[in-house]
Amino acid sequence: PVLGVPDGPYLRRAEDEALAAFERQVERLADAGFPVRRAPFMADYDEIVRQQFLVNRYEVARTHADWFPRYEQHYRAETAAAIREGHDVTRADYEGALRHRYEFRARLSHTMDEAG
């Protein structure tokens, strides 16, 4: 197997200690004979996160549509906030976010093919 490591904003999000630990593991794998290839990927990391956030909020709001109005007081504050945020996501925004996710998957596959 060839191990692919994304280069770019995705890894730079990690704290220094976590990134150093990750790099040590990559080095150990390489030292053990596994080929490691770094590939630039997810330059649009913030947009990827934003689009996934829309999908998550839309779906959590729809999943809890029947229960939330009746049992809101029993939900954790964070979950209730997520559901309320999901009420503001339009169907068009959700469908656009799903398209973005499919495009992301295609780009990932293409990047993996290019990097070998």
XYZ file of C-alpha atoms in Angstrom:
116
model
C 0.000 0.000 0.000
C 0.934 3.612 -0.572
C 0.068 5.974 2.253
C -1.237 9.351 1.173
C -0.715 12.340 3.428
C -2.571 15.564 2.676
C -0.446 18.686 2.522
C -2.046 22.032 3.113
C -4.530 23.739 5.399
C -6.003 20.517 6.746
C -2.875 19.461 8.615
C -1.978 23.019 9.575
C -5.148 23.087 11.693
C -3.557 20.693 14.146
C -1.778 21.991 17.191
C 2.012 21.802 17.081
C 2.176 18.840 19.445
C -0.403 16.850 17.487
C 1.242 17.656 14.174
C 4.643 16.605 15.535
C 3.169 13.297 16.743
C 1.550 12.752 13.354
C 4.830 13.445 11.557
C 6.627 10.992 13.823
C 4.140 8.286 12.886
C 4.492 9.070 9.182
C 8.269 8.833 9.579
C 7.976 5.477 11.372
C 5.815 4.107 8.588
C 8.273 5.332 5.969
C 11.185 3.834 7.947
C 9.292 0.531 8.025
C 9.235 0.530 4.223
C 5.826 1.929 3.467
C 5.839 4.406 0.608
C 4.452 7.757 1.759
C 3.275 10.366 -0.707
C 2.311 13.873 0.234
C -0.347 15.444 -1.915
C -1.667 18.991 -1.825
C -5.296 18.731 -0.876
C -8.113 20.633 0.796
C -6.859 24.127 0.070
C -10.520 25.075 0.538
C -10.726 23.444 3.959
C -12.827 26.238 5.487
C -15.408 25.878 2.708
C -15.473 22.097 3.117
C -16.218 22.545 6.820
C -18.888 25.179 6.096
C -20.682 22.961 3.598
C -20.582 19.946 5.919
C -21.941 22.151 8.699
C -24.946 23.000 6.493
C -25.604 19.317 5.789
C -25.316 18.436 9.465
C -27.597 21.216 10.687
C -30.229 20.647 8.024
C -30.361 16.919 8.703
C -30.409 17.192 12.502
C -33.287 19.677 12.307
C -35.288 17.422 9.987
C -34.521 14.285 12.002
C -35.832 15.903 15.185
C -38.717 17.783 13.558
C -41.407 15.782 15.353
C -39.792 15.482 18.775
C -38.070 18.808 19.233
C -41.184 20.996 19.508
C -42.560 18.710 22.231
C -39.394 17.822 24.134
C -37.057 20.752 23.581
C -36.505 21.143 27.318
C -34.960 17.644 27.453
C -32.332 18.318 24.796
C -28.783 19.304 25.657
C -28.179 22.998 24.956
C -25.685 22.227 22.164
C -28.078 19.858 20.414
C -30.974 22.294 20.701
C -28.806 25.053 19.249
C -27.822 22.812 16.328
C -31.468 22.010 15.630
C -32.426 25.690 15.709
C -29.558 26.507 13.340
C -30.815 23.771 11.035
C -34.208 25.442 10.801
C -32.485 28.321 9.007
C -30.857 26.125 6.352
C -32.928 26.139 3.179
C -33.502 23.101 1.016
C -31.549 24.836 -1.770
C -28.574 25.428 0.552
C -28.719 21.806 1.669
C -28.796 20.501 -1.893
C -25.894 22.787 -2.795
C -23.927 21.443 0.160
C -24.630 17.880 -0.958
C -23.339 18.737 -4.446
C -20.246 20.202 -2.832
C -19.741 16.948 -0.912
C -19.987 14.864 -4.096
C -17.536 17.201 -5.833
C -15.198 16.864 -2.852
C -15.289 13.077 -3.129
C -14.516 13.277 -6.848
C -11.578 15.634 -6.185
C -10.286 13.309 -3.479
C -10.432 10.338 -5.815
C -8.733 12.334 -8.583
C -5.987 13.529 -6.222
C -5.371 9.986 -5.025
C -5.140 8.732 -8.597
C -2.744 11.525 -9.571
C -0.527 10.954 -6.533
C -0.521 7.216 -7.058
